Coordinates of C-alpha atoms and ligand atoms in Angstrom, one line a residue:
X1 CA 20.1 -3.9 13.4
X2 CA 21.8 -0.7 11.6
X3 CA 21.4 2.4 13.9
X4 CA 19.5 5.5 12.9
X5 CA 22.6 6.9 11.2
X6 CA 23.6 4.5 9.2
X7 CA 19.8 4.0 7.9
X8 CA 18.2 6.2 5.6
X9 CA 14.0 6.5 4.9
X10 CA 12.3 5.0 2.1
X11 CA 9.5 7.2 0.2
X12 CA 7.0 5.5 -1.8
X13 CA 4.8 7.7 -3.9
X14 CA 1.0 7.3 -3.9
X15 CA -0.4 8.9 -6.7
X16 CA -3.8 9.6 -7.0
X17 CA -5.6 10.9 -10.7
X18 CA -5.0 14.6 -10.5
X19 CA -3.9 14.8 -6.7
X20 CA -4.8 13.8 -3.2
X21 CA -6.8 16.5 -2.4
X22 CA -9.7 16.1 -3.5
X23 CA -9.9 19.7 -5.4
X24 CA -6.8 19.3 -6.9
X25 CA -8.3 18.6 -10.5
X26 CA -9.9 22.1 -10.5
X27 CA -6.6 24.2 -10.0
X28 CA -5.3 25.2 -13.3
X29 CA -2.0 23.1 -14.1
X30 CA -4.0 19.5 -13.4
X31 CA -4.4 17.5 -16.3
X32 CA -7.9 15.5 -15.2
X33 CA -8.2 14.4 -19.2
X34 CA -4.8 12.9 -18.9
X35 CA -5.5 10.3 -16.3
X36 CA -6.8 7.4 -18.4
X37 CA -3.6 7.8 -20.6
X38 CA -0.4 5.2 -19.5
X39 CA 1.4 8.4 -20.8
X40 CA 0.4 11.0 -17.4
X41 CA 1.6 8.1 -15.5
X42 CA 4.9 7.3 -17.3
X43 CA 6.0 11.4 -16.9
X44 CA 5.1 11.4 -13.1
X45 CA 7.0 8.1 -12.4
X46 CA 10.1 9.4 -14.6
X47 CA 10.1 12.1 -12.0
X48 CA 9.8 9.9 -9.4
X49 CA 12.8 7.9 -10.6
X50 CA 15.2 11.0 -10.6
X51 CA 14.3 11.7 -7.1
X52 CA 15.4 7.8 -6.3
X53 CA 12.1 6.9 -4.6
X54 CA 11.7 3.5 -3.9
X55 CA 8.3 2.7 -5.8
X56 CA 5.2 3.9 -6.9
X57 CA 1.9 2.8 -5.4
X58 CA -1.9 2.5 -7.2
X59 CA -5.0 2.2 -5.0
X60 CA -7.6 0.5 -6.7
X61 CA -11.0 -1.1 -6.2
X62 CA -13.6 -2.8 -8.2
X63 CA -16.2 -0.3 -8.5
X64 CA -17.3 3.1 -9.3
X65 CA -17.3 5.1 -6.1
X66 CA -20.4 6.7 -5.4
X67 CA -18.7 10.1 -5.5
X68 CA -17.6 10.2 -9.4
X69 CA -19.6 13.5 -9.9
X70 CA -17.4 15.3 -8.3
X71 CA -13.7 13.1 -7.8
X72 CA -11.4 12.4 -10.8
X73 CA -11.9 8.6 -11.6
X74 CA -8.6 6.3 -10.7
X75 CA -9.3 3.3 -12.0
X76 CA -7.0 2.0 -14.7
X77 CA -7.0 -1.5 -14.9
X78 CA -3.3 -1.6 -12.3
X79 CA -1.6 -4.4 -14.0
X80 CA -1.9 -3.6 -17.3
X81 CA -1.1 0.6 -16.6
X82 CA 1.9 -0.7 -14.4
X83 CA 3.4 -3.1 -17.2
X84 CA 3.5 0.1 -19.4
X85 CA 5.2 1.9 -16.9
X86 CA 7.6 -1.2 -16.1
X87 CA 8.7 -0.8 -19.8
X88 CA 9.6 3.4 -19.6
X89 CA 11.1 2.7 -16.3
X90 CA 14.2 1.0 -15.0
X91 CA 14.8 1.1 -11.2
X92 CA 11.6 2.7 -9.4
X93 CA 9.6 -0.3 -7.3
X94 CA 5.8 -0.8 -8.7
X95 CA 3.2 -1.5 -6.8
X96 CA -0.4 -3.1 -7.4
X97 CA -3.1 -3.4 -5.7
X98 CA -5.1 -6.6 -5.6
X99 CA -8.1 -7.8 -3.3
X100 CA -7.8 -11.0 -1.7
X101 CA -11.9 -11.1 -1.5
X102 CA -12.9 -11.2 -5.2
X103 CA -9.6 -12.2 -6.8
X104 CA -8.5 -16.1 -7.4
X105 CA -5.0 -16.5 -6.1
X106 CA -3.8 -18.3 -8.8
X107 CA -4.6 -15.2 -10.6
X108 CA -3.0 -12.9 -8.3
X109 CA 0.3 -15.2 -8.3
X110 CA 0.4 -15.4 -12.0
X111 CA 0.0 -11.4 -12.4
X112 CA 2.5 -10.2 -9.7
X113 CA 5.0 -13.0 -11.1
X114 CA 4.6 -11.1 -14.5
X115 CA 4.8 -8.2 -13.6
X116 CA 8.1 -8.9 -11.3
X117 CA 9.4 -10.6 -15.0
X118 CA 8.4 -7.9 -17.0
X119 CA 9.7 -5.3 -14.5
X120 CA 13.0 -7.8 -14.1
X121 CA 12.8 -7.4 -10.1
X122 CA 10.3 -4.5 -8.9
X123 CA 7.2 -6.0 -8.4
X124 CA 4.9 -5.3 -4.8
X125 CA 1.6 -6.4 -4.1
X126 CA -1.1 -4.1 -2.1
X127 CA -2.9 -6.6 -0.1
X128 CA -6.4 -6.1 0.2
X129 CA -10.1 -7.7 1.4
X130 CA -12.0 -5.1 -0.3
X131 CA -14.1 -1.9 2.2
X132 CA -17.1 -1.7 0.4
X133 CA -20.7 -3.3 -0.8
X134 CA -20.5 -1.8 -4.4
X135 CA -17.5 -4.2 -4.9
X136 CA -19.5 -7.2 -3.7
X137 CA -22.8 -6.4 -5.9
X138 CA -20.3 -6.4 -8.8
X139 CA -19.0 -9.7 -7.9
X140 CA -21.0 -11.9 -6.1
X141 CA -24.1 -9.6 -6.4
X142 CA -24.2 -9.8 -2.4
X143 CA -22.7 -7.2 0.7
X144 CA -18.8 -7.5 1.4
X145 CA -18.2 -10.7 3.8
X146 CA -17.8 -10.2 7.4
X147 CA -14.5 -8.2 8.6
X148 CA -13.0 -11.2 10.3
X149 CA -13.9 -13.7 7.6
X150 CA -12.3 -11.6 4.6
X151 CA -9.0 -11.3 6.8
X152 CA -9.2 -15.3 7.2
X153 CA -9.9 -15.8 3.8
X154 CA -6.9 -13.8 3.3
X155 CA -4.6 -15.5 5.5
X156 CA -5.6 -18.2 3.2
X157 CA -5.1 -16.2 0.2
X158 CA -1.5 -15.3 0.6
X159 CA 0.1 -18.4 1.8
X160 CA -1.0 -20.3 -1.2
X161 CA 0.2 -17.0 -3.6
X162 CA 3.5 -17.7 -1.8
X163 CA 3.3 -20.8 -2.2
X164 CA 2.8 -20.9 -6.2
X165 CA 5.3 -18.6 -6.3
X166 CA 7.6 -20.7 -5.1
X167 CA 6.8 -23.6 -7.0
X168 CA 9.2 -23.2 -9.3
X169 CA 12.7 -23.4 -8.0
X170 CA 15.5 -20.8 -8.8
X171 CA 17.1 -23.5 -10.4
X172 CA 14.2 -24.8 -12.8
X173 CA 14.9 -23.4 -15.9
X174 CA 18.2 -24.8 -17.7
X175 CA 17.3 -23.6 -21.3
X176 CA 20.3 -26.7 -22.3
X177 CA 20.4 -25.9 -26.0
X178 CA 22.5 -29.2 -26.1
X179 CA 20.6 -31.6 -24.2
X180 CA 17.2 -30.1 -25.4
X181 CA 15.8 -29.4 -22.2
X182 CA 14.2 -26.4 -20.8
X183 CA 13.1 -27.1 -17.8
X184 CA 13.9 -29.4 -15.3
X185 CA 10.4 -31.0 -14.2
X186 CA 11.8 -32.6 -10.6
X187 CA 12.5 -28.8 -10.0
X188 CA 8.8 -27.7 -10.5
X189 CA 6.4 -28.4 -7.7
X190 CA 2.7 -29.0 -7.3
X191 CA 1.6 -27.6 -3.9
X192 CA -1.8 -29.7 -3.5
X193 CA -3.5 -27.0 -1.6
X194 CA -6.7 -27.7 0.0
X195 CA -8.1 -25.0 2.4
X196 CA -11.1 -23.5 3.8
X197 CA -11.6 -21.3 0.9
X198 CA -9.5 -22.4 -2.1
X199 CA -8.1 -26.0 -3.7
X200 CA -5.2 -25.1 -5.8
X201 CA -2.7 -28.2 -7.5
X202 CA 0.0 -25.5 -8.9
X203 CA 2.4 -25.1 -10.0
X204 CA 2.4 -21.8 -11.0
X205 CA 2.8 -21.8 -15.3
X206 CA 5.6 -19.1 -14.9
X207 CA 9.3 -19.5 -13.5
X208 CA 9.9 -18.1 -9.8
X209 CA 9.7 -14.3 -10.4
X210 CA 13.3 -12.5 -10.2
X211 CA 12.6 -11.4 -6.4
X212 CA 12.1 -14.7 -5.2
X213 CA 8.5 -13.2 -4.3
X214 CA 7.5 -10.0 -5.1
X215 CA 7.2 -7.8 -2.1
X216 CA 3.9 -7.7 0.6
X217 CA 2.4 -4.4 1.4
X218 CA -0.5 -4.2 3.3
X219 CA -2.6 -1.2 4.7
X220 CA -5.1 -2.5 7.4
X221 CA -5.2 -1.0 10.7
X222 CA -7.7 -2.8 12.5
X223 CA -7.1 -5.5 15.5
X224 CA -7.4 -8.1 12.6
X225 CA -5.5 -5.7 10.3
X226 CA -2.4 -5.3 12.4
X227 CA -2.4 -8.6 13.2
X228 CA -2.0 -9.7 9.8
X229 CA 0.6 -7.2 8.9
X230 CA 2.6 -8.7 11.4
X231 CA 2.4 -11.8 10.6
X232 CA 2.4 -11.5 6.7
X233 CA 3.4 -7.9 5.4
X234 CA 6.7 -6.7 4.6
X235 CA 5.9 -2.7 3.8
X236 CA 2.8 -1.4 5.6
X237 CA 1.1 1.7 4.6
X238 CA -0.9 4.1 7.4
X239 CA -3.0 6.7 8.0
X240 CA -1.8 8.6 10.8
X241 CA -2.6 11.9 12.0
X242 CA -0.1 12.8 14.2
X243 CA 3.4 12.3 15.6
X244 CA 2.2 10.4 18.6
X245 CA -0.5 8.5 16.8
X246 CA 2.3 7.7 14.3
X247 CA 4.2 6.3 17.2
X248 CA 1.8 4.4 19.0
X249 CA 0.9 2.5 15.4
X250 CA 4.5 2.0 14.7
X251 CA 4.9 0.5 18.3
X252 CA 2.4 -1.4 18.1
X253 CA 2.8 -3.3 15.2
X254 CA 6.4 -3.8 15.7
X255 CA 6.0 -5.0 18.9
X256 CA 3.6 -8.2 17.6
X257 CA 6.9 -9.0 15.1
X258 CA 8.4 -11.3 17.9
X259 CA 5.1 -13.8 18.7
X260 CA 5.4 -13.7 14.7
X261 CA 9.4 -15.0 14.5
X262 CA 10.4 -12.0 12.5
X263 CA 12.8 -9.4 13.3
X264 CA 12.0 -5.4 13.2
X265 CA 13.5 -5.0 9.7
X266 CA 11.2 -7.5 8.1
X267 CA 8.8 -5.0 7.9
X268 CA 9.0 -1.3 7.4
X269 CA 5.7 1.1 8.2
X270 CA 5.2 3.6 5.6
X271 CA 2.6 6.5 7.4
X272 CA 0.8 8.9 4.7
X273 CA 2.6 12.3 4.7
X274 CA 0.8 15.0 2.5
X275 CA 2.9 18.2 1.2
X276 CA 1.8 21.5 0.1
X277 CA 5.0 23.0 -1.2
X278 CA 6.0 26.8 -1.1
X279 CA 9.0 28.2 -1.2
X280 CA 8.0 30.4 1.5
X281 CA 5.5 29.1 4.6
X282 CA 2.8 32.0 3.2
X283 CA 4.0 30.6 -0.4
X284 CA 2.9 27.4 0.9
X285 CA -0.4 28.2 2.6
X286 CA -2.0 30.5 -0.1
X287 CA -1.8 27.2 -2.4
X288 CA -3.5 25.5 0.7
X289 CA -6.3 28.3 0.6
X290 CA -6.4 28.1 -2.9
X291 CA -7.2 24.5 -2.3
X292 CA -9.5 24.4 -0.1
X293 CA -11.5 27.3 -1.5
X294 CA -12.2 24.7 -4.4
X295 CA -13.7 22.1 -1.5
X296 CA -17.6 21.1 -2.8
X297 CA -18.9 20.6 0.3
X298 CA -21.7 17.9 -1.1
X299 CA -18.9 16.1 -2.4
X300 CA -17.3 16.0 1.4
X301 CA -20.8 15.0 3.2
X302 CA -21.0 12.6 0.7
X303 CA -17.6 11.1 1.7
X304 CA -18.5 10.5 5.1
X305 CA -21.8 9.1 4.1
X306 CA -19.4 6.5 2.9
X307 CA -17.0 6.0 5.2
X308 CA -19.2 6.1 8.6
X309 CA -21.9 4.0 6.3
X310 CA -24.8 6.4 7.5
X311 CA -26.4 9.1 5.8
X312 CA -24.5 12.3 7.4
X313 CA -26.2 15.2 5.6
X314 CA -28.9 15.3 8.4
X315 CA -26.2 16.4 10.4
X316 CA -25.8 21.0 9.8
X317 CA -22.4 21.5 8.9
X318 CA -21.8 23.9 11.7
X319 CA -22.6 21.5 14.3
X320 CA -20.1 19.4 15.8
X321 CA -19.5 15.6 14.6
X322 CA -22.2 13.4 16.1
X323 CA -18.8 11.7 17.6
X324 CA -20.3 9.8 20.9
X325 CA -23.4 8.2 18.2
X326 CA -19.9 7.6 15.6
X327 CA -18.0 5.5 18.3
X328 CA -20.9 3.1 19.4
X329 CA -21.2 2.0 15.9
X330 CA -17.6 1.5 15.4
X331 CA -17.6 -2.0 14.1
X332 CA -18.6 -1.1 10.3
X333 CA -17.6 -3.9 7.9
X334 CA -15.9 -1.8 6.1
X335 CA -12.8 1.0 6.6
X336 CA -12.4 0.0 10.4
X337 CA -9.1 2.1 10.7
X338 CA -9.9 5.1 8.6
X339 CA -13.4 4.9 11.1
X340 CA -11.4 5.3 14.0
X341 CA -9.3 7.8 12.8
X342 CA -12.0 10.5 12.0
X343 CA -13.8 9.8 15.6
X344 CA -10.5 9.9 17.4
X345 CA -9.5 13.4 15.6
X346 CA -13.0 14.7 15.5
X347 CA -13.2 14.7 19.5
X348 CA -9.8 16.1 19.9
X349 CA -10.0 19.0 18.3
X350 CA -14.5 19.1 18.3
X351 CA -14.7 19.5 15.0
X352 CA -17.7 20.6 13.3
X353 CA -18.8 18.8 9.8
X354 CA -17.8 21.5 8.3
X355 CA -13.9 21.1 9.7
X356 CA -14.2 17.8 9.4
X357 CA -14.5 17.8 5.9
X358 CA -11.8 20.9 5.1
X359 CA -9.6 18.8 7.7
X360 CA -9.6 15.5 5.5
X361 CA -10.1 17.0 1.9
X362 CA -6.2 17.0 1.5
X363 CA -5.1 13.7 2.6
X364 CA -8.4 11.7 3.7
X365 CA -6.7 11.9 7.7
X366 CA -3.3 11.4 6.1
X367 CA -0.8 13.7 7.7
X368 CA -0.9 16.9 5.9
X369 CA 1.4 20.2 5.7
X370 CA 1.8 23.6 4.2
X371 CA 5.3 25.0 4.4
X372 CA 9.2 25.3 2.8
X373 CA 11.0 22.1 2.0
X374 CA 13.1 22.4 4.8
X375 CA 9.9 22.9 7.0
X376 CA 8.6 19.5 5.0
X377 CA 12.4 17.8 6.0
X378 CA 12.3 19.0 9.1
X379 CA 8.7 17.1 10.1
X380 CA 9.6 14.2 8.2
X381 CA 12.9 13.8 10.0
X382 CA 11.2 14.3 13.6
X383 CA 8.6 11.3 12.4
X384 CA 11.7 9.1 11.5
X385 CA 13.9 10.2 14.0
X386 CA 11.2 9.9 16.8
X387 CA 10.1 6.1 16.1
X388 CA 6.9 7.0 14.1
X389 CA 8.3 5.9 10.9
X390 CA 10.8 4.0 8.5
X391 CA 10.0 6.3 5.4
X392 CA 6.8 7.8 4.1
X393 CA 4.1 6.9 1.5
X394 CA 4.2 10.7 -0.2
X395 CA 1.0 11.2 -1.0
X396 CA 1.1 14.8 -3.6
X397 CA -1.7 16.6 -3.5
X398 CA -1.1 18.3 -6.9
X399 CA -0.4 17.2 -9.8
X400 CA 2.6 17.3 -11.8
X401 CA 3.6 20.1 -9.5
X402 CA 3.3 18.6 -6.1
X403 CA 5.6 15.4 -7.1
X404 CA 8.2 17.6 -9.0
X405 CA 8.3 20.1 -6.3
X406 CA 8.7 17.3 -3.9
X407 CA 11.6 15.8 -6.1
X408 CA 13.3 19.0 -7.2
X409 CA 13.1 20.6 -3.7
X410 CA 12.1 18.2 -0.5
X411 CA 14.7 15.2 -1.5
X412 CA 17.3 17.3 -1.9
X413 CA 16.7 18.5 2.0
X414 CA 16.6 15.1 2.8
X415 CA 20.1 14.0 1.2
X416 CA 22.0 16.5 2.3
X417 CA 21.3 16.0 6.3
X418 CA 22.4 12.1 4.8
X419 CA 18.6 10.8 5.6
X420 CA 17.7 9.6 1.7
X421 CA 19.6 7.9 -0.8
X422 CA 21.5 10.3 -3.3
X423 CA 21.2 6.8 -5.5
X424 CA 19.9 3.5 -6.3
X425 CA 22.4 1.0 -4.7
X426 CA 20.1 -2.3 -6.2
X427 CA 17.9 -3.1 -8.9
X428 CA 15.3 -4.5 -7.3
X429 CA 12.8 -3.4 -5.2
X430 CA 13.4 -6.0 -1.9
X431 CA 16.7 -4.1 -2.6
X432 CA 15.7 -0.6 -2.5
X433 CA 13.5 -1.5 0.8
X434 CA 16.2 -3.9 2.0
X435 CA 14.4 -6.4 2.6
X436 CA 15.4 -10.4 1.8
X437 CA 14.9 -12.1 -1.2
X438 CA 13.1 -15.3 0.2
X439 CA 14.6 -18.8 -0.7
X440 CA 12.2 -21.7 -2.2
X441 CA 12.0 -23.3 0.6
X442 CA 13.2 -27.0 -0.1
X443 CA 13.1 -29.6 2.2
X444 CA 15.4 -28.8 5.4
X445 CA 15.8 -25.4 3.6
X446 CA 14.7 -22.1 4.8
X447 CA 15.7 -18.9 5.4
X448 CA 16.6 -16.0 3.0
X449 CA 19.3 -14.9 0.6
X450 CA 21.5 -11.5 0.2
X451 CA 20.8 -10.0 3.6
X452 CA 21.5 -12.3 5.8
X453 CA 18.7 -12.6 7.9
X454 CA 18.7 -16.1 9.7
X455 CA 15.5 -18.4 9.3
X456 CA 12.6 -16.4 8.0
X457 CA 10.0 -17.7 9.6
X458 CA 7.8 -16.0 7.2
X459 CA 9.0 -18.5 4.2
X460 CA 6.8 -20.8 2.6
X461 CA 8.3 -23.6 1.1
X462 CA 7.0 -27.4 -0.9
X463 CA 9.3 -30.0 -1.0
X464 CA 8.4 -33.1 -2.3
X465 CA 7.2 -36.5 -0.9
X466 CA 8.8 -39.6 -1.8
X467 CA 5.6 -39.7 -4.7
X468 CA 6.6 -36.2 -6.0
X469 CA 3.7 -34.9 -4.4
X470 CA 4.4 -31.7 -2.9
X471 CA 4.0 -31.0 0.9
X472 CA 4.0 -28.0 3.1
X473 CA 7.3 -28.4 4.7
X474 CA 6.9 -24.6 6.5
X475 CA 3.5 -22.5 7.1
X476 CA 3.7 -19.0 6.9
X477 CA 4.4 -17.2 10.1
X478 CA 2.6 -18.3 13.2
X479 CA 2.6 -21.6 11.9
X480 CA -0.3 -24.2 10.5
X481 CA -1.7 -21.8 8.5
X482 CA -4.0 -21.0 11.8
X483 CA -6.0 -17.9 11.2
X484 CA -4.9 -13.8 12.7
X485 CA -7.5 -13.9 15.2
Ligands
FMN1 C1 -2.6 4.1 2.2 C2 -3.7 3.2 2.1 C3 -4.0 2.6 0.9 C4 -5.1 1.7 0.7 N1 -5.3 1.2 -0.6 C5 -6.4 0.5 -0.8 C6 -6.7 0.0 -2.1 O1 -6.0 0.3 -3.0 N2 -7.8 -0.8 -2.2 C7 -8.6 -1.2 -1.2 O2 -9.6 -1.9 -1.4 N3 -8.3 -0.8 0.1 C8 -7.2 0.0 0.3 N4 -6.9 0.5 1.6 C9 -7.7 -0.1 2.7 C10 -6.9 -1.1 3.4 O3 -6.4 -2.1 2.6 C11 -7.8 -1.8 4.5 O4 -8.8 -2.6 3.9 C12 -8.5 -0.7 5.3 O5 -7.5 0.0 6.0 C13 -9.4 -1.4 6.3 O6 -8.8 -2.3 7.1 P1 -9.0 -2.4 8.6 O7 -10.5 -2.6 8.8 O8 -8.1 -3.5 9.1 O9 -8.6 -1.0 9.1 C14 -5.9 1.4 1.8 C15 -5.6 1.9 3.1 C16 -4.5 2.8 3.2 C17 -4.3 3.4 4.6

């Protein structure tokens, strides 16, 4: 494994309508109008690119949240916004969010494949089982599945997305203007999948996308969650709100890679890190002020309504956080992780509601700062330097002027003490991340190309039976596609 010096962060951008806090839009400078148009997008991403970030990530879910009278909606459709941006873009990683509870994974396949065509290499999937009931009464018209379920159904979900990715080998498409032939049929595979939750025949109806498979992200940080990630993701987004909660994630999760047969670089963690930019610290905290002075307070009890699934404005906002009633109900079946998070920082400091909501209006328990861009650096190196973190999801609370501040004047910071790259060394995103590009896995073949890392146990592979009938000749991970938990 490369030491700390030679290795440098990844940042992935999450951007969010006007901002990530959630009074951004009301700051003069926002553009709220502008976020249904692929052309806000395309501007912040071209800034993005210049700074040499490794991707771009979208959020996204399949219903109107509750709290659209006061929050700037989100909710282009991803694939079709991040094909647009694919086209006015050339190196910058894009990634989509899909839900492995009210999706089809053919479907899912088919789209990420495209969009790793269309994007010629950059293509990342958000993993997903979906947090709350609105989705479900848009789908099936019932509540979400149980926790565990979803993440089984997932499990599922995945492996035979890998699978139909792979169905095509690299190899498949000859395009012999002589011979007449385009593709070579004994180099296209069905994968005859029959599980607890979906039958699929494949193949896929699209060549093997240019990464091999686009690139696994994931975000749960549940028992089940983590699990999962271990097992299955190769970029894992967190909220964290600390340097020492940051760590014990980080070790945590990298600790379960063994029992999973991966290594440590197989899968990089990617905490939330929110900056308020100044270029002085009081700079820097009036814009916080100025911030939170634009807080709707309705629209914050309203946000905990939803996350702690109980109705939290018979709780005065001056009292403390009912947090000993909070932690014997922690099992919601929705947003375990993000549950557990507001408890856990609630008691530490005994926050009222009222702090509660000014503490997570920024960032949602993200990490959050105000200060210079060397005080910014200087966090985000402690965090990487200090085993909490490969790289950060940035998360701007502003918009344009939190990401180009954060390009123009935090990434420099971080280049010259050698900690980010002053330039795209690949193309594609696995690149960027450096993570492998997986082989097809043929019979008696496994493993992964370009980086050299030995027998990927995380590779899915068909080969074909002496009919030409395709088998499993490699689950993923832990083996027999047996469930996280
Ligand atoms: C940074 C981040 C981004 C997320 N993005 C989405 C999203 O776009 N759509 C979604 O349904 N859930 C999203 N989630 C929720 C997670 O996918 C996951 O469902 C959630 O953390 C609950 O999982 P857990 O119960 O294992 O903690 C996100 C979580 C985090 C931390």
């Amino acid at each position: 494994m490369a030491s700390r010096q030679t290795r440098q962060m990844h940042l992935n951008v999450f951007l969010m309508g006007a901002g990530h806090h959630e009074a951004a839009w009301r700051l003069p400078g926002s553009r709220p109008l502008e976020v249904t148009r692929a052309s806000y997008y395309l501007e912040l991403l071209r800034t993005a690119e210049r700074g040499k970030l490794d991707s771009l990530f979208l959020a996204d879910s399949y219903a109107l949240p509750p709290t659209i009278q006061y929050k700037v909606l989100q909710s282009l459709e991803p694939f079709t916004l991040l094909s647009a941006l694919a086209m006015g873009t050339s190196r910058i990683g894009l990634i989509g969010t899909a839900s492995t509870t009210y999706s089809h994974p053919y479907h899912v396949a088919r789209q990420f494949a495209s969009l790793d065509h269309i994007s010629e290499g950059r293509a990342a999937w958000n993993i997903v089982t979906s947090t709350n009931d609105a989705t479900g009464y848009n789908f099936t018209g019932e509540r979400l599945p149980e926790h565990g379920e979803r993440y089984r159904r997932a499990e599922e979900f995945v492996e035979v997305v890998r699978r139909l990715w792979d169905s095509w080998e690299d190899e498949a498409v000859l395009a012999d203007r002589e011979r007449g032939i385009y593709a070579d049929p004994a180099r296209i595979h069905p994968i005859h999948h029959r599980g607890e939750s979906f039958a699929v025949r494949g193949p896929l109806n699209l060549p093997r996308p240019p990464q091999g498979q686009p690139v696994r992200v994931q975000a749960g940080a549940s028992e089940a969650g983590k699990a999962f990630a271990a097992r299955l993701a190769e970029v894992v987004f967190t909220a964290q709100s600390s340097l020492a909660d940051a760590q014990a994630f980080y070790t945590d999760v990298k600790s379960r890679l063994a029992q999973a047969g991966r290594t440590q670089d197989e899968l990089k963690i990617l905490p939330g890190f929110c900056p308020i930019i100044g270029d002085t610290e009081a700079e820097a905290k009036e814009r916080e002020q100025e911030l939170h002075r634009h807080i709707q307070l309705d629209y914050g009890v309203q946000r905990l309504s939803n996350l702690f699934q109980a109705d939290m404005s018979v709780y005065p906002l001056d009292e403390p956080v009912p947090v000993d009633w909070l932690a014997e109900r922690a099992e919601v079946n929705g947003h375990r992780g993000r549950y557990a998070l507001y408890v856990d920082l609630a008691r530490r400091e005994r926050l009222t509601m009222r702090e509660l909501i000014l503490r997570t209006a920024s960032s949602r328990g993200h990490f959050a700062m105000a200060g210079t861009p060397a005080q910014i650096a200087d966090e985000m190196e402690r965090w990487w330097r200090q085993g909490g973190a490969d790289g950060f999801n940035v998360m701007p609370p502003y918009l344009p002027d939190g990401l180009s501040d954060f390009v123009d004047k935090v990434v420099p910071e971080l280049q010259s003490r050698g900690l980010f790259r002053s330039d795209y060394t690949g193309t594609t995103l696995r690149e960027h991340y450096g993570l492998a590009r997986p082989l097809a896995g043929r019979a008696g073949a496994s493993g992964v190309e370009g980086r050299g890392v030995a027998g990927a146990a995380g590779d899915a592979g068909v080969a074909d039976d002496a009919q030409g009938a395709a088998v499993t000749v490699r689950s993923i991970g832990r083996g027999e596609g047996e469930p996280a938990r």
